[in-house]
Coordinates of C-alpha atoms and ligand atoms in Angstrom, one line a residue:
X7 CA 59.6 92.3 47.7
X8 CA 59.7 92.2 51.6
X9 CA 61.3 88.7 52.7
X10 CA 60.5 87.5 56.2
X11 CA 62.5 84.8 58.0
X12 CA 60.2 82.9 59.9
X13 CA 62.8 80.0 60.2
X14 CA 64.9 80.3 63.3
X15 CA 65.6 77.1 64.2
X16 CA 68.4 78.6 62.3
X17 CA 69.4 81.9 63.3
X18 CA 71.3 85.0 62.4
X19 CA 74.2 85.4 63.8
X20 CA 74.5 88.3 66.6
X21 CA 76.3 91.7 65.8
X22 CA 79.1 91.0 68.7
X23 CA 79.7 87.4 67.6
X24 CA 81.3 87.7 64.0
X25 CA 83.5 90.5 65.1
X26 CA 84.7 88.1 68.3
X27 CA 85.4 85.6 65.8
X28 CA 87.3 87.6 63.4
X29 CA 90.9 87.8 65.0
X30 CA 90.8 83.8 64.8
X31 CA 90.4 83.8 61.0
X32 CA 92.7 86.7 60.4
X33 CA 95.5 87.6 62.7
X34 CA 95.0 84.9 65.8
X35 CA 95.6 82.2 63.5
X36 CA 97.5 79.6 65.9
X37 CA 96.8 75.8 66.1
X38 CA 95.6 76.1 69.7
X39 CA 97.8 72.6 70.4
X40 CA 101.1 74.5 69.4
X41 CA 102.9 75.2 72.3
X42 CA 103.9 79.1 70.9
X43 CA 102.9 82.0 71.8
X44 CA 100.0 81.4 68.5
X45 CA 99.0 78.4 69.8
X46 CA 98.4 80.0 73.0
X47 CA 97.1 82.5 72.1
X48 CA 94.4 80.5 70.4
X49 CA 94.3 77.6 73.3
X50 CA 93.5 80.6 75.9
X51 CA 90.7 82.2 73.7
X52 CA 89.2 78.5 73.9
X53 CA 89.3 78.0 77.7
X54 CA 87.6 81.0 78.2
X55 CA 85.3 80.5 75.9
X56 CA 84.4 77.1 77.6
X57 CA 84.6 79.1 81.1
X58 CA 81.9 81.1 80.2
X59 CA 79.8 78.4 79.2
X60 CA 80.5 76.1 81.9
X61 CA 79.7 78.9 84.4
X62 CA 76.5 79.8 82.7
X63 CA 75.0 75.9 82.8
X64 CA 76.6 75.5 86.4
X65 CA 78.9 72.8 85.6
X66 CA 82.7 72.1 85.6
X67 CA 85.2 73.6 82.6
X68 CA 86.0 70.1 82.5
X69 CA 82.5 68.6 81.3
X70 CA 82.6 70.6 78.1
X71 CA 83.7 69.2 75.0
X72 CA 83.0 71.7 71.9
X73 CA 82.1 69.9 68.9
X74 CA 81.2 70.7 64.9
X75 CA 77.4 70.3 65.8
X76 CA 74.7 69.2 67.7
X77 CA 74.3 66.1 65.6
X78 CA 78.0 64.8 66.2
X79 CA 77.0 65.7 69.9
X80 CA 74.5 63.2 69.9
X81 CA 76.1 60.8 67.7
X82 CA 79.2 60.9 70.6
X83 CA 76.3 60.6 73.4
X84 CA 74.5 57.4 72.4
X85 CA 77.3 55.4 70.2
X86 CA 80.0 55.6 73.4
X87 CA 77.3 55.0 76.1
X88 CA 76.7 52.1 74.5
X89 CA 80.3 51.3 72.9
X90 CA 82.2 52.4 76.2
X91 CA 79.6 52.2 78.9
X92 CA 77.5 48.6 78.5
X93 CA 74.4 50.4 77.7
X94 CA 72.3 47.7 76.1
X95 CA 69.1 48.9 76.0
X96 CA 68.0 52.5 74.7
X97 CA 64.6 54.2 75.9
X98 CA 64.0 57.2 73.6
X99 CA 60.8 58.5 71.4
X100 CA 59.6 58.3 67.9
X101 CA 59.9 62.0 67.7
X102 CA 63.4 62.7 68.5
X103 CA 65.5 64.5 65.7
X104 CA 67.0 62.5 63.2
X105 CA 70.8 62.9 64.8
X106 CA 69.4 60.6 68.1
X107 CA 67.1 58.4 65.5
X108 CA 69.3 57.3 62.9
X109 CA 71.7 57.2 65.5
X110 CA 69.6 54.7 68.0
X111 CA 68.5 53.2 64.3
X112 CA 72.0 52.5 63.2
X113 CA 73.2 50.5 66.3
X114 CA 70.3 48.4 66.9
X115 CA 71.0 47.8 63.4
X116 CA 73.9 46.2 64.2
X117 CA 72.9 44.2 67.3
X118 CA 74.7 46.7 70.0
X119 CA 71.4 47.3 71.7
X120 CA 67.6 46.7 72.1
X121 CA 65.4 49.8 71.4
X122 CA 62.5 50.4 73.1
X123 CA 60.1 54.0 72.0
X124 CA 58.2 55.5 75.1
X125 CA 54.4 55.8 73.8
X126 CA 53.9 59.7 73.6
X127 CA 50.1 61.3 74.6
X128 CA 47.8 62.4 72.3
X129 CA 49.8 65.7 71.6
X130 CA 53.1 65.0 71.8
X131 CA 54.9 64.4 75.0
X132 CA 56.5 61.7 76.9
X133 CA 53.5 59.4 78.7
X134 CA 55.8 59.3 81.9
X135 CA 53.7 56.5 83.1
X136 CA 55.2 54.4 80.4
X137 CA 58.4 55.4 80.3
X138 CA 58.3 54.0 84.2
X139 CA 57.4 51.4 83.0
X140 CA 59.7 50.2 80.6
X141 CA 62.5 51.6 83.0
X142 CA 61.0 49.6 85.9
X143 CA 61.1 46.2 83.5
X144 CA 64.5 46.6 82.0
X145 CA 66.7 44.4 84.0
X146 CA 69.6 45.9 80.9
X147 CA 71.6 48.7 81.5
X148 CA 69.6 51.4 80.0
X149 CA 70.8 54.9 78.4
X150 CA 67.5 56.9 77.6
X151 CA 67.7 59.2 75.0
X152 CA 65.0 62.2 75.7
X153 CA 65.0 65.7 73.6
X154 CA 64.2 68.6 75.8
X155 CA 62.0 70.4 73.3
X156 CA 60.8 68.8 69.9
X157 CA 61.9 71.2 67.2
X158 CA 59.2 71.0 64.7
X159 CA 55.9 70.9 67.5
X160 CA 58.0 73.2 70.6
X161 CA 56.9 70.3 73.2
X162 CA 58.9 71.0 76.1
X163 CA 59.7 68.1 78.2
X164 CA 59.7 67.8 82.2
X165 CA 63.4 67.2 81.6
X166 CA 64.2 67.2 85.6
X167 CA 61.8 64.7 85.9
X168 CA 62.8 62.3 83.6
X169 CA 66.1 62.7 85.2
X170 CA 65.2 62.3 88.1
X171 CA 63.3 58.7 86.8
X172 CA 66.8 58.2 85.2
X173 CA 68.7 58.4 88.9
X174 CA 65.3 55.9 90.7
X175 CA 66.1 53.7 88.0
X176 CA 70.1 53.4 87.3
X177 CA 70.0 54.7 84.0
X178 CA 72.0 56.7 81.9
X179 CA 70.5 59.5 80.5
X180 CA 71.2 62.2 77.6
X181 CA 69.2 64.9 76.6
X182 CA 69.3 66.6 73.3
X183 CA 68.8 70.2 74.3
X184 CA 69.8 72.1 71.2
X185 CA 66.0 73.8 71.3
X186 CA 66.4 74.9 74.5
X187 CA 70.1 75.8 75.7
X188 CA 70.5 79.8 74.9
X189 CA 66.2 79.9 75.4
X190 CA 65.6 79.0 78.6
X191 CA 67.5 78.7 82.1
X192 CA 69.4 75.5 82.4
X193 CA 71.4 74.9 85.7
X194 CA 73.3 71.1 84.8
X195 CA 73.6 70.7 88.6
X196 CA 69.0 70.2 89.0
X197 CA 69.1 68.2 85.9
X198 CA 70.3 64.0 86.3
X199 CA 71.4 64.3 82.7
X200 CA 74.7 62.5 82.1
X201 CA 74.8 63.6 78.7
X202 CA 73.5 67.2 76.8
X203 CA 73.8 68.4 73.1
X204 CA 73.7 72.0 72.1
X205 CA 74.2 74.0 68.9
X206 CA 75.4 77.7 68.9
X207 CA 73.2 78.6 65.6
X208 CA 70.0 78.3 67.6
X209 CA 71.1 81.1 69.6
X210 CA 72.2 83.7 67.0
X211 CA 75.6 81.6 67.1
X212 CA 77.8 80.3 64.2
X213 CA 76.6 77.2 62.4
X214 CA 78.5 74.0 62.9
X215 CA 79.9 75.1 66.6
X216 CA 78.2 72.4 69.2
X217 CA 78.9 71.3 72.5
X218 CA 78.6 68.1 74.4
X219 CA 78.0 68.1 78.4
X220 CA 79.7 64.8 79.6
X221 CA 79.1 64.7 83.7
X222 CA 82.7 64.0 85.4
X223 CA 81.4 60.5 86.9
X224 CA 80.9 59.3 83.4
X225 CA 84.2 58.3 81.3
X226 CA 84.4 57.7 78.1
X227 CA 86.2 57.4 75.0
X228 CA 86.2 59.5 72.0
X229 CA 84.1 58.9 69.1
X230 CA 86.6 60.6 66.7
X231 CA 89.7 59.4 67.0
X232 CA 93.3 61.2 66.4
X233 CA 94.8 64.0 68.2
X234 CA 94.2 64.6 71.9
X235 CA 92.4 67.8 71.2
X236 CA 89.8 68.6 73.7
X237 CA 91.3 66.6 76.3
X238 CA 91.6 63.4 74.0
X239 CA 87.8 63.5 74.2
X240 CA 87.3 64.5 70.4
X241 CA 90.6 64.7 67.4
X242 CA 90.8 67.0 65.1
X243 CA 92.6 70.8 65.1
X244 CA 90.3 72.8 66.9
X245 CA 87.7 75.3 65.3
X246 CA 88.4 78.2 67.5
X247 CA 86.2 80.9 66.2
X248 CA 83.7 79.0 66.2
X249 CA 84.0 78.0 69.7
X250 CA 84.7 81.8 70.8
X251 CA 81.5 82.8 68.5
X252 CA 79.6 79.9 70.7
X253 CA 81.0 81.8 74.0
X254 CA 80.1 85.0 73.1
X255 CA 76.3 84.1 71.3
X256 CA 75.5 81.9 74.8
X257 CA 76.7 84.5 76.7
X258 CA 74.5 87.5 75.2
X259 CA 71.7 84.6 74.7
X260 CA 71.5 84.3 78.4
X261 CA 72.1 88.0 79.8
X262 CA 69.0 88.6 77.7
X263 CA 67.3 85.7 77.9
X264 CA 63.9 87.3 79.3
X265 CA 63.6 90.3 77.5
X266 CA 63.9 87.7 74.5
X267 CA 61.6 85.7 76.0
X268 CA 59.1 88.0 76.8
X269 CA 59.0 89.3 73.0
X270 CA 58.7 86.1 70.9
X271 CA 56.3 84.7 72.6
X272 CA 54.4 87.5 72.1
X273 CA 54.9 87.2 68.7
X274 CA 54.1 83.3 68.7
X275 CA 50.9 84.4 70.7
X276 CA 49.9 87.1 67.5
X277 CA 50.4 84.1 65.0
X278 CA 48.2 81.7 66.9
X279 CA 45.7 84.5 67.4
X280 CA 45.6 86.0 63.6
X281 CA 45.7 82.6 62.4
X282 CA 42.8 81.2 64.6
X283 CA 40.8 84.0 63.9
X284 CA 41.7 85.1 60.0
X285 CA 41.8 81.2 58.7
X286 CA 38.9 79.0 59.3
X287 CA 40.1 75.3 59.9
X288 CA 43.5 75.5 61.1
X289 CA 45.0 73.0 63.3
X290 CA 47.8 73.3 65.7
X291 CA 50.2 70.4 66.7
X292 CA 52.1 70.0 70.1
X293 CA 51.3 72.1 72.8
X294 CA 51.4 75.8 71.7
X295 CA 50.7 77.1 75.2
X296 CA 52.9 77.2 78.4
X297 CA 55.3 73.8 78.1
X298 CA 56.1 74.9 74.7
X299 CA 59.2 76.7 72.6
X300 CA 57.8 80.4 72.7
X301 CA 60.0 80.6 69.2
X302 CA 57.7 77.2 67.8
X303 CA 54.3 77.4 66.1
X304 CA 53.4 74.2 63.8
X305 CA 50.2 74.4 62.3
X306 CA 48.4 73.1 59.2
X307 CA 45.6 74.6 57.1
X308 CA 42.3 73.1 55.2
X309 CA 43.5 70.9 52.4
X310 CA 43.0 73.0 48.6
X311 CA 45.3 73.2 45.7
X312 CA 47.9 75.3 47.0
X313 CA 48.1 73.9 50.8
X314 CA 50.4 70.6 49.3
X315 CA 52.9 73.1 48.3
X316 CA 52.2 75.5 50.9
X317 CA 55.4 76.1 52.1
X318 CA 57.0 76.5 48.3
X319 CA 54.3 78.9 47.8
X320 CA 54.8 80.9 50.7
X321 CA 58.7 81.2 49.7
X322 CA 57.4 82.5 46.2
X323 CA 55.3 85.5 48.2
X324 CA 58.1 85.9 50.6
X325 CA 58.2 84.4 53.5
X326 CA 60.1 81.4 54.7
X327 CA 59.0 79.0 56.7
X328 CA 59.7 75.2 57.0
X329 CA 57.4 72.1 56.2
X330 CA 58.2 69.9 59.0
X331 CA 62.0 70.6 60.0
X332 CA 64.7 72.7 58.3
X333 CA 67.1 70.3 59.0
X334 CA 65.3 67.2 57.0
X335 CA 63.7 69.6 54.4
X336 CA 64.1 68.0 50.9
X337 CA 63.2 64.1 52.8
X338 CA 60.8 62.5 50.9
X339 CA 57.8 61.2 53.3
X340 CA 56.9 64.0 55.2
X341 CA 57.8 64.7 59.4
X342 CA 58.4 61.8 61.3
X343 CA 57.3 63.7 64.1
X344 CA 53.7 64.8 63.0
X345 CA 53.5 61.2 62.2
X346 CA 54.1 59.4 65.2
X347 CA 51.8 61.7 67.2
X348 CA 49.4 62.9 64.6
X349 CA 49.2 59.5 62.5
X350 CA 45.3 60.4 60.8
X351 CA 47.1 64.1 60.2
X352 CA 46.7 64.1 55.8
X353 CA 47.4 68.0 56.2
X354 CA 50.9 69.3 55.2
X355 CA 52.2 70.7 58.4
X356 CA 54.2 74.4 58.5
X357 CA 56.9 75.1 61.0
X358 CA 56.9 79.3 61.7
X359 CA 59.8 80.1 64.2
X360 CA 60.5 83.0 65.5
X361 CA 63.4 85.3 66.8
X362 CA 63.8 88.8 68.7
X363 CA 64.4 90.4 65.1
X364 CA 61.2 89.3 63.8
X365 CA 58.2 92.2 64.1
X366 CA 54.5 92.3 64.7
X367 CA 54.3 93.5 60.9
X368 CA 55.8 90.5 60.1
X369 CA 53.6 88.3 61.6
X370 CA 50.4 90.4 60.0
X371 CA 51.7 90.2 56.7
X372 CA 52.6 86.7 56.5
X373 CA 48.9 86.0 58.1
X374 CA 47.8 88.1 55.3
X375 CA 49.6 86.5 52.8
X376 CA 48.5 83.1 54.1
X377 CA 44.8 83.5 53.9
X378 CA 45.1 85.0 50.2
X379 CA 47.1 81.9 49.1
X380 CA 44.4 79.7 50.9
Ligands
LIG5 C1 66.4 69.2 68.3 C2 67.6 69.2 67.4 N1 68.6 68.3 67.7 C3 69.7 68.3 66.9 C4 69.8 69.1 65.8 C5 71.1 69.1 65.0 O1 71.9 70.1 65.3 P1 73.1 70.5 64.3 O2 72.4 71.1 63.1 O3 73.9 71.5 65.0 O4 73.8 69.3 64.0 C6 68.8 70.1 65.5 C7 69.0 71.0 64.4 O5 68.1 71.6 63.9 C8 67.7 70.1 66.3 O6 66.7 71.0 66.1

């Protein structure tokens, strides 16, 4: 049976990036903190690796720290902000992923800050008039918290002008941009962000290879604690293919970036189409039209017996797709996303997302497959 991966929030990796990373498995084995000509080797295969990157998002070598993930990216965002840098109060959204949530959840918990959600409009982004509001009546330091795309609905936030709120206001500001970084253009120099999480396996990268943006004005100190690895920013022996596979994927991600662009969406435009047109009743959440993921579709279909399992009984005829997010699949309780902007929504929501080795085939057949199911 034809399978077709229509889950690329986590994605393939691309054909120059596992033969980059093979030497550090195999013969360029050196701890890159050994001082031998191993260790160098290993150390110098890093620094160009954050080079590359650095150029690419217009900022310093120096304000890169590669991580295992986008999540402990985010985890070392928020919990030092407020641990290191008197943050007190948190502005952040309902719909932010889990790795920000439980994060923001977990110290509030504890008494370190006050939390405060920005109300969201009726489908799905910031309401900038209350965020500027809450800003303009916290007289605590604030760190806001603000993802630049939603990974289950594709919203797209005005990130430059939530920064730019940020700087008016005096707060601190991190953006989790692991939707976007390798998608879209991102210069770090027209952004206020102080903070910014990225993953390499959105981008046809290796899986557990992130990186956190920390802007030279801001010091902290590290969440992990141990060796002085990355500049005694994070412990722990460095994961150097990994971090050369995150050099090489960004790099190819962004040389391409349009011609990538151009494709998927028009693949995301043939699913909204076929599925507008072949399924009576379907809904759509977020904004599926220009401030939107062009590799995002969320939609949900009329309730029957087989929608509540939809997305088990589209794995069964072959394709893959998530209910809600990948990375929370198997959560009880449904998305807290299509919760807190859909709250009357009793329809199982389905998460298509697309890449550049996805086809228009693909997108007919899973259509087709759809409607028979319904
Ligand atoms: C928006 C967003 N933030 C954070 C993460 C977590 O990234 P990682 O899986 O690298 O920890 C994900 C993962 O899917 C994501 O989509």
């Amino acid at each position: 049976m034809q399978r077709v991966y229509f889950d690329n929030a986590a994605t393939a990796l691309d054909a120059d990036v596992l033969p980059a990373m093979m030497p550090y498995f195999t013969t360029h084995y050196g701890n890159a903190s050994s001082i031998h000509s191993f260790g160098r080797e290993s150390k110098m295969a890093i620094e160009k690796s954050r080079k590359t990157v650095a150029t690419l998002l217009n900022v310093k070598p120096g304000e890169l720290f590669f991580t295992s993930c986008g999540s402990e990216s985010s985890n070392t965002a928020i919990q030092c902000a407020v641990r290191d840098l008197g943050c007190t109060h948190i502005i952040t959204s309902a719909i932010e992923h889990h790795a920000t949530l439980h994060t923001v959840q977990f110290l509030a918990s504890q008494q370190k800050c006050k939390v405060s959600y920005v109300k969201l409009t009726h489908n799905g982004f910031v309401d900038m008039v209350d965020f500027e509001r809450i800003l303009t009546s916290s007289s605590e330091k604030c760190l806001v918290t603000l993802m630049y795309a939603n990974n289950e609905i594709g919203n797209l936030s005005d990130i430059e002008y939530i920064g730019a709120l940020c700087k008016k206001y005096g707060a601190l500001f991190h953006t989790d941009a692991v939707q976007t970084v390798g998608h879209f253009p991102i210069d770090l120099q027209k952004i206020n962000a102080h903070f910014l999480s990225a993953s390499a396996h959105k981008f046809h990268g290796p899986k557990g290879s992130g990186l956190l943006y920390i802007n030279q004005e801001i010091g902290i100190k590290p969440l992990l604690m141990g060796g002085g690895q990355e500049r005694n920013m994070r412990a722990g022996t460095e994961n150097v293919a990994n971090i050369v596979g995150f050099g090489v994927a960004f790099e190819y991600a962004c040389t391409h970036m349009e011609e990538h662009r151009i494709y998927i969406q028009s693949l995301k435009t043939e699913m909204h189409k076929l599925l507008s047109e072949k399924i009576d009743g379907t809904a759509f959440h977020g904004d599926v039209s220009d401030n939107s993921l062009y590799t995002v579709l969320n939609a949900s279909f009329p309730v029957n017996d087989k929608t509540e399992m939809l997305s088990i009984n589209l794995d069964i005829a072959g394709i893959c797709v998530s209910g809600g997010s990948a990375c929370s699949s198997g959560v009880e309780g449904g998305s807290h996303v299509i919760k807190a902007v859909y709250p009357h929504e009793s329809r199982v929501p389905i998460r298509f997302s697309f890449s550049k080795h996805n086809t228009f085939e693909e997108i007919e057949l899973a259509v087709q497959k759809i409607a028979t199911l319904l």
